[in-house]
Amino acid sequence: MKSFNIIALSTISILCLVSCEMKNELTGSLVNKDDTGMLELAINVKQPVSQTRTDGESTVSTDNFPVIIQGTSSEVANVTREYAAVTEVPTSIEIPVGQYTITSHTPGELEKQMSSPYYSGNTEITVTKDITSEVNVECRMANSRVQVKYGDDFKAAFSEWTITVDDGNEMCMTFTQNDIDAAPVYWHFAEDATAITVNIRATTTTGNTVRDKRVFKKSDAAEKYEEEGDVFTGGDAVEIAMGTVESSTGEVTGITITTNITFEDSEESVEIPTIDPNVPSEPEKPEEPGEDDGEEGETGAITLNLPEDVTYSISAGNAPAKADAYIASEVGLDKIIVTITSGNSAFQEIIKDLVMDEQSFLAENGGVDLIDNTDFGELLASSVGGQAPTDGIKEYIFPIGAFFTFLNVTGATDEGKSHEFHITVTNKNGETANGVYKVTITE
């Protein structure tokens, strides 16, 4: 009997020890249960005044916002608490003493362009032994509301147009006549975005082409607040209004672009003056003896802005919505030659058969000139609604994303390889510019 009791007591002791060890593991390196404190969390959203006014909503539900508690001081560096939604967060959380960062945000990842606001916030807290700390994480809007509006005069004057809004980093926003009633775009501005460029090419109902360009800076806003700074940030609401300039005979001679901004904590919008596109951004280079740079007063500089190289997964469906290359030259574009290097054998076979006006995208065959290319124009019309550039055009948006359908059909790129779009631009002065855009695809 005595032997039995000794065995039983030993078994119970072992079970207790295992239980304690499991509990320590589950509480994230908790060695001494006495060295803990308690957290009581609250997650809320601070909406921009303009967003509240526009949507007619006073609050945004945070119920499905994920919450992450991450230890930052050395003694709790390995301690993490993650909750898929605010509704899963306990009323009180027992946690080892130390310093933590608590983060919460709208479900999903913050993307460059979205169809809705994205809120995020974080706060730091020190957990003290035997103390209950009440923590409030305020989530603010990380992207900005951007909307292009068209006056009745603009809609009556033009049959089609392409407008790009560029913050100088990565991809740019593109608007066409097909977006006339589109909802606002929610844009994550670049961290150093102090200026925004608006380019437009429009065709009048009589077939004439009108081009214009404007640059506006947040620092030039008619009314500012010290806390705003000069960089476009989350919570700003930007409205770009398009109108027309008419001659005394009623002929459309130009486009007006008016920009207004509403700051996060303001109820009223203020105008941001725009820079005249006809004023050169750089002084003209004096002509040297014997130098011939084309027509007098025109600069031959070429602008070739490519989207950022991308890697995406077919199964995840996270390919970019678009991939636009902006091409421009004040003296006019003469050639836009595109060659494609495939990242796998399947796409290589497609390229061999993809002939545009009897031209091939293969480098050894010289590439395809997009200028006045009928087959290329038909490809765009059937896929993304665009059109081929015409001879002498001063600016063009090349929608590389039109090829994504072909890329997705051929599957993942080979290891260490990408699909490469090589672009060579020549202007009417004979000057050239080159660039490469790479697409890597995973399963």
Coordinates of C-alpha atoms in Angstrom, one line a residue:
M1 CA 0.0 0.0 0.0
K2 CA 2.8 2.3 0.9
S3 CA 4.5 1.5 -2.4
F4 CA 1.3 2.4 -4.3
N5 CA 1.0 5.8 -2.6
I6 CA 4.6 6.7 -3.4
I7 CA 4.1 5.8 -7.1
A8 CA 0.8 7.8 -7.2
L9 CA 2.4 10.8 -5.6
S10 CA 5.3 10.7 -8.1
T11 CA 2.9 10.5 -11.0
I12 CA 0.9 13.5 -9.7
S13 CA 4.1 15.5 -9.2
I14 CA 5.2 14.8 -12.8
L15 CA 1.8 15.8 -14.2
C16 CA 1.9 19.1 -12.2
L17 CA 5.4 19.8 -13.5
V18 CA 4.3 19.2 -17.1
S19 CA 1.3 21.4 -16.6
C20 CA 3.3 24.2 -15.3
E21 CA 5.8 24.0 -18.2
M22 CA 2.9 24.0 -20.7
K23 CA 1.4 27.0 -19.0
N24 CA 4.7 28.9 -19.2
E25 CA 5.0 28.1 -22.9
L26 CA 1.5 29.3 -23.6
T27 CA 2.0 32.5 -21.8
G28 CA 5.1 33.4 -23.9
S29 CA 8.3 32.9 -21.8
L30 CA 6.5 33.6 -18.5
V31 CA 8.9 32.3 -15.9
N32 CA 7.2 33.7 -12.8
K33 CA 3.5 34.2 -12.8
D34 CA 3.8 37.0 -10.3
D35 CA 5.8 39.1 -12.8
T36 CA 2.7 40.0 -14.9
G37 CA 0.3 42.8 -15.4
M38 CA -3.1 43.2 -17.1
L39 CA -4.1 44.9 -20.4
E40 CA -7.5 46.2 -21.2
L41 CA -7.7 47.2 -24.9
A42 CA -9.9 49.6 -26.8
I43 CA -9.6 50.1 -30.6
N44 CA -11.3 53.0 -32.3
V45 CA -11.2 55.0 -35.6
K46 CA -10.6 58.7 -36.1
Q47 CA -12.3 59.6 -39.4
P48 CA -11.3 62.6 -41.4
V49 CA -14.0 65.3 -41.1
S50 CA -14.4 65.3 -44.9
Q51 CA -14.9 61.5 -45.0
T52 CA -17.6 61.7 -42.4
R53 CA -19.3 64.4 -44.2
T54 CA -19.1 62.6 -47.5
D55 CA -20.2 59.2 -46.4
G56 CA -22.7 60.3 -43.8
E57 CA -21.2 58.0 -41.2
S58 CA -20.0 59.1 -37.8
T59 CA -18.1 55.9 -37.0
V60 CA -16.3 52.9 -38.6
S61 CA -16.7 49.5 -37.0
T62 CA -13.5 48.0 -35.7
D63 CA -15.0 44.6 -34.9
N64 CA -13.0 42.9 -37.7
F65 CA -9.7 44.8 -37.2
P66 CA -6.8 42.4 -36.3
V67 CA -4.8 43.2 -33.2
I68 CA -1.1 42.4 -32.6
I69 CA 0.6 42.9 -29.2
Q70 CA 4.4 42.6 -29.7
G71 CA 7.0 42.8 -27.0
T72 CA 9.7 45.4 -27.6
S73 CA 11.9 45.3 -24.6
S74 CA 14.6 42.6 -24.2
E75 CA 12.8 40.6 -21.5
V76 CA 9.6 40.2 -23.6
A77 CA 11.1 40.3 -27.1
N78 CA 9.7 36.9 -27.9
V79 CA 6.2 37.6 -26.5
T80 CA 3.5 38.1 -29.1
R81 CA -0.3 38.1 -28.8
E82 CA -2.3 38.0 -32.1
Y83 CA -6.0 38.2 -32.5
A84 CA -7.8 37.9 -35.8
A85 CA -10.4 40.5 -34.8
V86 CA -11.2 42.9 -32.1
T87 CA -14.2 40.8 -31.1
E88 CA -11.8 38.0 -30.2
V89 CA -9.7 40.1 -27.8
P90 CA -10.4 39.1 -24.1
T91 CA -11.7 41.8 -21.7
S92 CA -8.4 41.5 -19.8
I93 CA -5.1 40.1 -21.0
E94 CA -2.5 38.8 -18.6
I95 CA 0.9 39.4 -20.0
P96 CA 4.5 39.5 -18.7
V97 CA 5.8 42.9 -17.5
G98 CA 7.8 44.8 -20.1
Q99 CA 7.3 47.2 -23.0
Y100 CA 5.0 46.5 -25.9
T101 CA 3.7 47.9 -29.2
I102 CA 0.0 47.3 -29.9
T103 CA -1.1 47.6 -33.6
S104 CA -4.5 47.4 -35.3
H105 CA -5.7 48.1 -38.8
T106 CA -8.3 47.5 -41.4
P107 CA -8.3 43.8 -42.5
G108 CA -5.8 43.1 -45.3
E109 CA -2.8 44.9 -46.5
L110 CA -2.5 48.6 -47.3
E111 CA -2.2 48.9 -51.1
K112 CA -1.1 51.8 -53.4
Q113 CA -4.6 52.1 -54.8
M114 CA -7.8 51.0 -53.1
S115 CA -11.6 51.4 -53.4
S116 CA -12.1 52.2 -49.7
P117 CA -10.3 53.9 -46.8
Y118 CA -7.6 52.0 -44.9
Y119 CA -7.2 52.7 -41.2
S120 CA -4.2 51.8 -39.0
G121 CA -2.7 52.8 -35.7
N122 CA -0.3 51.7 -33.0
T123 CA 0.6 52.7 -29.5
E124 CA 3.4 51.8 -27.0
I125 CA 2.7 50.7 -23.5
T126 CA 4.7 49.5 -20.5
V127 CA 3.1 46.7 -18.5
T128 CA 3.7 46.9 -14.8
K129 CA 3.5 44.1 -12.2
D130 CA 0.1 43.7 -10.7
I131 CA -1.2 46.8 -12.5
T132 CA -4.1 46.9 -15.0
S133 CA -3.3 49.2 -17.9
E134 CA -6.1 50.6 -20.1
V135 CA -4.9 51.1 -23.6
N136 CA -6.6 53.0 -26.5
V137 CA -5.3 52.4 -30.0
E138 CA -6.5 55.1 -32.4
C139 CA -6.6 54.1 -36.0
R140 CA -6.3 56.9 -38.6
M141 CA -6.7 56.9 -42.3
A142 CA -3.5 55.8 -44.0
N143 CA -4.6 56.6 -47.6
S144 CA -6.2 59.7 -49.1
R145 CA -9.4 60.2 -51.1
V146 CA -8.8 61.4 -54.6
Q147 CA -11.5 62.2 -57.1
V148 CA -11.6 63.7 -60.6
K149 CA -14.7 65.7 -61.4
Y150 CA -15.8 66.9 -64.8
G151 CA -17.7 70.1 -65.6
D152 CA -20.6 70.1 -68.0
D153 CA -18.5 72.1 -70.4
F154 CA -15.7 69.5 -70.3
K155 CA -18.1 66.6 -70.9
A156 CA -19.8 68.4 -73.8
A157 CA -16.5 69.4 -75.4
F158 CA -14.6 66.1 -75.3
S159 CA -15.5 62.6 -76.6
E160 CA -12.5 60.8 -75.0
W161 CA -9.6 61.5 -72.7
T162 CA -6.8 60.1 -70.6
I163 CA -5.8 61.7 -67.3
T164 CA -2.9 60.6 -65.2
V165 CA -2.3 61.7 -61.6
D166 CA 1.3 61.0 -60.5
D167 CA 2.9 61.5 -57.0
G168 CA 6.3 60.8 -58.4
N169 CA 6.7 57.2 -57.1
E170 CA 5.6 53.8 -58.3
M171 CA 2.4 53.7 -60.3
C172 CA 0.1 56.6 -61.2
M173 CA -3.6 56.9 -61.2
T174 CA -5.3 56.9 -64.6
F175 CA -8.8 58.2 -65.5
T176 CA -10.6 58.0 -68.8
Q177 CA -14.0 58.8 -70.2
N178 CA -15.1 55.4 -68.9
D179 CA -14.5 56.6 -65.3
I180 CA -16.8 59.6 -65.6
D181 CA -19.1 58.3 -62.9
A182 CA -16.5 56.3 -61.0
A183 CA -16.3 56.3 -57.2
P184 CA -13.3 58.1 -55.6
V185 CA -9.9 56.4 -55.5
Y186 CA -8.2 55.9 -52.2
W187 CA -4.5 56.5 -52.8
H188 CA -1.5 55.8 -50.6
F189 CA 0.8 58.7 -51.3
A190 CA 4.6 58.2 -51.4
E191 CA 6.3 59.1 -48.2
D192 CA 8.0 62.1 -49.7
A193 CA 5.1 63.3 -52.0
T194 CA 5.2 67.1 -51.9
A195 CA 4.0 67.6 -55.5
I196 CA 1.4 66.0 -57.8
T197 CA 1.5 66.1 -61.5
V198 CA -1.7 65.9 -63.7
N199 CA -1.3 65.1 -67.4
I200 CA -4.2 65.1 -69.8
R201 CA -4.7 64.2 -73.4
A202 CA -8.2 64.8 -74.7
T203 CA -10.0 64.6 -78.1
T204 CA -12.7 67.1 -78.8
T205 CA -16.0 66.1 -80.4
T206 CA -14.7 67.6 -83.6
G207 CA -11.6 65.4 -83.6
N208 CA -9.0 67.9 -82.4
T209 CA -6.5 66.9 -79.7
V210 CA -5.8 69.0 -76.7
R211 CA -3.1 68.4 -74.2
D212 CA -2.3 70.0 -70.8
K213 CA -0.3 69.5 -67.7
R214 CA -0.5 70.9 -64.2
V215 CA 1.7 70.5 -61.1
F216 CA 0.4 71.4 -57.6
K217 CA 2.0 71.4 -54.2
K218 CA 0.5 71.0 -50.8
S219 CA 2.7 73.8 -49.5
D220 CA 0.9 76.2 -51.9
A221 CA -2.5 75.6 -50.4
A222 CA -4.5 78.9 -50.0
E223 CA -4.8 78.2 -46.3
K224 CA -2.5 75.9 -44.2
Y225 CA -2.2 74.7 -40.7
E226 CA 1.2 74.2 -39.0
E227 CA 0.5 70.6 -38.1
E228 CA -0.2 69.7 -41.8
G229 CA 3.4 70.0 -43.2
D230 CA 4.2 70.0 -46.9
V231 CA 3.8 66.2 -47.7
F232 CA 0.6 64.7 -48.9
T233 CA -0.5 62.2 -46.1
G234 CA -3.3 59.9 -45.2
G235 CA -6.6 61.6 -44.4
D236 CA -6.2 64.3 -47.0
A237 CA -9.1 64.6 -49.6
V238 CA -8.0 65.9 -53.0
E239 CA -10.5 66.9 -55.7
I240 CA -9.3 67.7 -59.2
A241 CA -11.9 69.5 -61.3
M242 CA -11.7 69.6 -65.1
G243 CA -13.1 72.4 -67.3
T244 CA -12.4 74.0 -70.7
V245 CA -11.1 77.2 -72.1
E246 CA -13.0 78.6 -75.2
S247 CA -12.1 81.2 -77.7
S248 CA -14.5 84.1 -78.6
T249 CA -15.9 81.9 -81.4
G250 CA -16.7 79.0 -79.0
E251 CA -13.8 76.8 -80.1
V252 CA -12.1 74.8 -77.3
T253 CA -8.5 75.9 -77.0
G254 CA -7.5 74.5 -73.7
I255 CA -8.3 72.8 -70.4
T256 CA -8.7 74.2 -66.9
I257 CA -7.5 72.1 -64.0
T258 CA -8.6 73.3 -60.5
T259 CA -7.4 71.5 -57.4
N260 CA -8.8 71.6 -53.9
I261 CA -7.7 69.9 -50.7
T262 CA -9.5 69.2 -47.5
F263 CA -7.2 68.4 -44.6
E264 CA -8.0 65.6 -42.2
D265 CA -9.3 67.9 -39.3
S266 CA -10.9 70.5 -41.5
E267 CA -14.5 70.9 -42.7
E268 CA -13.8 73.1 -45.6
S269 CA -11.7 72.6 -48.7
V270 CA -9.1 75.1 -49.9
E271 CA -7.7 75.6 -53.3
I272 CA -4.1 74.7 -54.3
P273 CA -2.8 76.9 -57.1
T274 CA -1.4 74.9 -60.0
I275 CA 1.8 75.6 -61.9
D276 CA 1.4 76.7 -65.6
P277 CA 2.6 73.8 -67.8
N278 CA 3.9 76.1 -70.4
V279 CA 6.6 77.4 -68.1
P280 CA 9.7 75.2 -68.5
S281 CA 10.7 73.5 -65.3
E282 CA 14.4 74.0 -66.2
P283 CA 16.1 76.9 -68.0
E284 CA 16.6 76.2 -71.7
K285 CA 20.1 75.3 -72.6
P286 CA 21.7 78.0 -74.7
E287 CA 22.3 76.7 -78.3
E288 CA 25.9 76.1 -79.1
P289 CA 27.4 77.1 -82.4
G290 CA 26.5 74.5 -85.0
E291 CA 24.1 72.8 -82.7
D292 CA 20.7 71.8 -84.2
D293 CA 18.2 70.6 -81.7
G294 CA 15.1 70.8 -83.8
E295 CA 12.5 73.5 -83.8
E296 CA 13.4 76.7 -82.1
G297 CA 12.1 76.9 -78.5
E298 CA 11.4 73.2 -78.2
T299 CA 13.3 70.9 -75.8
G300 CA 14.0 67.4 -76.9
A301 CA 13.9 65.8 -73.4
I302 CA 12.2 62.4 -73.2
T303 CA 10.2 61.3 -70.2
L304 CA 9.9 57.6 -69.7
N305 CA 8.3 56.7 -66.3
L306 CA 7.9 53.0 -65.8
P307 CA 5.8 51.3 -63.1
E308 CA 7.7 49.5 -60.4
D309 CA 8.8 46.0 -61.1
V310 CA 6.2 43.5 -59.7
T311 CA 6.1 40.0 -58.3
Y312 CA 2.7 38.4 -57.9
S313 CA 1.0 35.1 -57.4
I314 CA -1.6 33.7 -59.7
S315 CA -3.2 31.6 -57.0
A316 CA -3.4 34.6 -54.7
G317 CA -4.8 36.8 -57.4
N318 CA -2.7 39.7 -56.3
A319 CA -1.6 41.0 -59.7
P320 CA -1.7 44.8 -60.0
A321 CA -4.8 46.3 -61.4
K322 CA -2.8 48.1 -64.0
A323 CA 0.8 48.8 -65.0
D324 CA 1.2 52.0 -67.0
A325 CA 4.3 53.5 -68.5
Y326 CA 4.2 57.3 -69.1
I327 CA 6.1 58.4 -72.2
A328 CA 6.4 62.1 -73.3
S329 CA 8.5 64.5 -75.3
E330 CA 7.7 68.1 -76.2
V331 CA 9.1 67.7 -79.7
G332 CA 6.8 64.7 -80.4
L333 CA 7.3 61.0 -80.3
D334 CA 8.7 59.2 -83.4
K335 CA 9.0 55.6 -82.3
I336 CA 8.1 53.5 -79.3
I337 CA 9.9 50.1 -79.8
V338 CA 8.9 47.3 -77.5
T339 CA 10.7 44.0 -77.3
I340 CA 9.8 41.2 -74.8
T341 CA 12.0 38.7 -73.1
S342 CA 9.9 35.8 -71.8
G343 CA 10.4 34.3 -68.3
N344 CA 9.2 30.9 -69.3
S345 CA 8.9 28.7 -72.4
A346 CA 5.1 28.9 -72.6
F347 CA 5.1 32.7 -73.0
Q348 CA 8.0 32.5 -75.4
E349 CA 5.7 30.5 -77.7
I350 CA 3.0 33.1 -77.5
I351 CA 5.5 35.9 -78.3
K352 CA 6.6 34.1 -81.4
D353 CA 3.1 34.1 -82.8
L354 CA 2.1 37.6 -81.4
V355 CA 2.6 39.7 -84.6
M356 CA 1.5 43.3 -84.7
D357 CA 1.3 44.9 -88.2
E358 CA 3.8 42.3 -89.4
Q359 CA 6.3 43.2 -86.5
S360 CA 7.5 40.8 -83.8
F361 CA 8.1 41.5 -80.1
L362 CA 11.2 39.2 -80.3
A363 CA 14.4 41.3 -79.9
E364 CA 16.1 39.4 -82.8
N365 CA 13.3 40.6 -85.1
G366 CA 13.6 44.2 -84.1
G367 CA 10.6 44.6 -81.8
V368 CA 7.2 46.2 -82.4
D369 CA 6.8 50.0 -83.0
L370 CA 3.6 51.0 -81.2
I371 CA 3.3 54.3 -83.2
D372 CA 0.3 54.0 -85.5
N373 CA 0.2 50.2 -85.0
T374 CA -3.3 49.1 -86.0
D375 CA -3.0 45.6 -84.5
F376 CA -1.7 46.9 -81.2
G377 CA -4.6 49.4 -81.1
E378 CA -7.1 46.6 -81.6
L379 CA -5.5 44.6 -78.8
L380 CA -5.9 47.5 -76.4
A381 CA -9.4 48.3 -77.5
S382 CA -10.5 44.7 -76.8
S383 CA -8.7 44.4 -73.4
V384 CA -8.2 47.7 -71.5
G385 CA -10.0 50.1 -73.8
G386 CA -6.9 52.1 -74.9
Q387 CA -5.6 53.0 -78.2
A388 CA -2.2 53.0 -80.1
P389 CA -0.1 56.2 -80.1
T390 CA 0.0 58.3 -83.2
D391 CA 2.9 59.8 -85.0
G392 CA 4.2 63.0 -83.4
I393 CA 2.1 62.6 -80.3
K394 CA 3.7 64.4 -77.4
E395 CA 2.7 62.0 -74.6
Y396 CA 1.4 58.5 -74.3
I397 CA 0.4 56.1 -71.6
F398 CA 1.5 52.5 -72.5
P399 CA -0.8 50.1 -70.6
I400 CA 1.7 47.2 -70.1
G401 CA -1.0 45.5 -68.0
A402 CA -2.8 44.6 -71.2
F403 CA -0.3 41.7 -71.5
F404 CA -1.1 40.3 -68.0
T405 CA -3.8 38.0 -69.4
F406 CA -1.2 36.3 -71.6
L407 CA 1.2 36.1 -68.7
N408 CA -1.3 34.5 -66.3
V409 CA -2.2 31.9 -68.9
T410 CA 1.4 30.7 -69.1
G411 CA 1.9 30.2 -65.4
A412 CA 4.8 31.0 -63.1
T413 CA 8.1 32.3 -64.4
D414 CA 11.1 30.0 -64.3
E415 CA 13.3 30.2 -61.2
G416 CA 15.5 33.3 -61.4
K417 CA 13.7 34.7 -64.4
S418 CA 11.2 37.4 -65.1
H419 CA 9.1 38.6 -68.1
E420 CA 10.9 41.7 -69.3
F421 CA 9.4 44.5 -71.4
H422 CA 12.2 46.5 -73.0
I423 CA 11.0 49.9 -74.2
T424 CA 13.1 52.3 -76.5
V425 CA 11.6 55.7 -77.2
T426 CA 12.8 58.0 -80.0
N427 CA 11.6 61.6 -80.4
K428 CA 11.5 63.8 -83.5
N429 CA 14.9 65.1 -82.7
G430 CA 16.3 61.6 -82.9
E431 CA 17.1 61.4 -79.2
T432 CA 16.3 58.1 -77.4
A433 CA 15.5 56.8 -73.9
N434 CA 15.4 53.2 -72.7
G435 CA 13.8 51.3 -69.9
V436 CA 12.9 47.8 -68.7
Y437 CA 9.8 46.7 -66.7
K438 CA 10.0 43.2 -65.1
V439 CA 7.2 40.9 -64.1
T440 CA 7.9 37.8 -61.9
I441 CA 5.0 35.4 -61.3
T442 CA 4.7 32.7 -58.7
E443 CA 2.1 30.0 -58.3

